[in-house]
mmCIF file of C-alpha atoms in Angstrom:
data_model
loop_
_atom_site.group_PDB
_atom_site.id
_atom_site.type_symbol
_atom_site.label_atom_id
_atom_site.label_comp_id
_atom_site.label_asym_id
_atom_site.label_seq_id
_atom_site.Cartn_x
_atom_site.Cartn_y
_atom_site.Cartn_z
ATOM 1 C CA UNK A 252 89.094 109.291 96.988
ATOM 2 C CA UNK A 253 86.348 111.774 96.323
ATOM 3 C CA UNK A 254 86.202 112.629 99.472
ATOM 4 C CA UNK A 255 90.033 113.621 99.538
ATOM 5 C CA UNK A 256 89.676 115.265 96.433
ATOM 6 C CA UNK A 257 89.583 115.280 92.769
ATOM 7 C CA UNK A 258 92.576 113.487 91.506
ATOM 8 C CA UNK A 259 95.494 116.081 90.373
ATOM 9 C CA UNK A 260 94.104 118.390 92.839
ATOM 10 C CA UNK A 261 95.119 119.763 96.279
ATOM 11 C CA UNK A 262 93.625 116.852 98.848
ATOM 12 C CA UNK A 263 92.018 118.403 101.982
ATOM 13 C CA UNK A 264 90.052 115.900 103.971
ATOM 14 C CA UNK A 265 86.577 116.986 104.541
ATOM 15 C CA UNK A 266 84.736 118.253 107.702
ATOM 16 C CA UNK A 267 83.471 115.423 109.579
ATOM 17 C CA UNK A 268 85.595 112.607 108.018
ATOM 18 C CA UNK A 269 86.641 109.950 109.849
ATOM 19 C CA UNK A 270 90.246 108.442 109.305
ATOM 20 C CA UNK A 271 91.423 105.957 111.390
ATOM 21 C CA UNK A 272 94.647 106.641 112.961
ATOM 22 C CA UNK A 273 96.685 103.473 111.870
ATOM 23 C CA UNK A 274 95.458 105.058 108.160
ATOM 24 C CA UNK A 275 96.305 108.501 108.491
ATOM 25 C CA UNK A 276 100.138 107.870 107.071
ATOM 26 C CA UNK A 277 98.580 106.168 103.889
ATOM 27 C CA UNK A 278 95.747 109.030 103.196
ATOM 28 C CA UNK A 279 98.554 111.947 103.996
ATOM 29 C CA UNK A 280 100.978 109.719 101.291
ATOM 30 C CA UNK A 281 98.151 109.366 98.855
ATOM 31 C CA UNK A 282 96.634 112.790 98.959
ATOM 32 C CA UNK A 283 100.362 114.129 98.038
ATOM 33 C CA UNK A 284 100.573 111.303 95.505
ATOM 34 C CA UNK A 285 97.534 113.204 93.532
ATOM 35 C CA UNK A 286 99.545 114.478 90.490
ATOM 36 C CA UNK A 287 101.388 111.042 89.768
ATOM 37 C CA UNK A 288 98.861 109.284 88.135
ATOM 38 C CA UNK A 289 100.223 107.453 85.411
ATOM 39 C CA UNK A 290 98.017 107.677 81.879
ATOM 40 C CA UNK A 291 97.242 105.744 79.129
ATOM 41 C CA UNK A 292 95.762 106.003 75.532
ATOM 42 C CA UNK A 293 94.999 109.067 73.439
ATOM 43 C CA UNK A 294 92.133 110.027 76.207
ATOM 44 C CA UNK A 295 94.850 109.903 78.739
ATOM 45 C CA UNK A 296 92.952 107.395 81.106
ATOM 46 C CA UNK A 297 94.589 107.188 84.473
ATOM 47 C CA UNK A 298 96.395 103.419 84.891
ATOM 48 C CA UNK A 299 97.617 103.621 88.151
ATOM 49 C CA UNK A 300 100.142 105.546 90.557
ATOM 50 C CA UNK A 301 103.693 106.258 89.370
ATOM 51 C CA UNK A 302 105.362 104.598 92.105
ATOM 52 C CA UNK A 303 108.737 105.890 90.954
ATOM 53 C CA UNK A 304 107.643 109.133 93.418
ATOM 54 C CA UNK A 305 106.538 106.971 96.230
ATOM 55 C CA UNK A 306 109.823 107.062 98.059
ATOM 56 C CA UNK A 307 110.298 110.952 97.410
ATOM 57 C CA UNK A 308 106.681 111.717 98.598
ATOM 58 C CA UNK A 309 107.267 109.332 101.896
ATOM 59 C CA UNK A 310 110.765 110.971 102.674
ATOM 60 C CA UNK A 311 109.106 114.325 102.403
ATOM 61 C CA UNK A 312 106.615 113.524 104.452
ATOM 62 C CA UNK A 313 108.814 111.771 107.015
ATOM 63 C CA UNK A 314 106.708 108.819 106.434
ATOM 64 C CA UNK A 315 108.392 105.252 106.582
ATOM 65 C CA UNK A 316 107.638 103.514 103.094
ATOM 66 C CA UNK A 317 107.042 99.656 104.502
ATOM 67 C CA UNK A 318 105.102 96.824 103.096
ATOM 68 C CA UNK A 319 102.396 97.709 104.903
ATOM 69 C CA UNK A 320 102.436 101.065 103.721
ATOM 70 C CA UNK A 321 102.272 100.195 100.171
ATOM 71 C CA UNK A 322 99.528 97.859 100.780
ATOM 72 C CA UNK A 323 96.965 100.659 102.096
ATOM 73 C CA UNK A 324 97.996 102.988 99.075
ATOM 74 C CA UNK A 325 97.830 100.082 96.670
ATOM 75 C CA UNK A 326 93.871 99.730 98.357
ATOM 76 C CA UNK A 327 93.476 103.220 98.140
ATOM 77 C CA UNK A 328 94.974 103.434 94.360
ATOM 78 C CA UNK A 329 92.341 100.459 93.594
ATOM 79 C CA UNK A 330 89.508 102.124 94.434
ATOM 80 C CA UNK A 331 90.146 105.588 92.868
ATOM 81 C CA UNK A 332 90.334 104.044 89.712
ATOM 82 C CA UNK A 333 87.119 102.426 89.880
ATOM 83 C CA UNK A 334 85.574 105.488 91.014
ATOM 84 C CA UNK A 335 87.780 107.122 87.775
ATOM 85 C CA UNK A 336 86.149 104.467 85.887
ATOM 86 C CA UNK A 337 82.867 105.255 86.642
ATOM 87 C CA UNK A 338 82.814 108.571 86.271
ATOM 88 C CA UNK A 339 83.611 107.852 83.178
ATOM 89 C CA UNK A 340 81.027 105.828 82.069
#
């Protein structure tokens, strides 16, 4: 995800990255999905995606929300919060 972004922040892929075509829906999807991070605990540590604004975020990007659509965001939700998680440490 870093190289999307920081997370609540406007997502703009950078120069040079590669993103495979069949993973271009998911990484448009998840880059809008940047401000519904769901948080937890008086630090406000992120938990995971509020996936009540999945369908709105798909439907405004005219992108189908399928099983295999979930799965690549659910991948890419993984590993931003490991990298969350250690950045925090």
């Amino acid at each position: 995800m870093r190289a999307l972004g920081a997370v609540g922040a406007v997502a703009k892929p950078r120069p040079g990255l590669a993103i495979w075509p069949e993973n271009w829906a998911a990484v448009r999807v998840m880059a809008s999905m940047a401000t519904q991070w769901r948080r937890a605990g008086m630090a406000g540590i992120e938990v995971g995606l509020d996936y009540a604004a999945l369908p709105v975020v798909c439907a405004a990007l005219s992108v189908p929300l399928d099983e295999d659509l979930l799965s690549r965001i659910r991948v890419m939700e993984a590993a931003a919060l490991s990298a969350l998680a250690e950045a925090r440490r």
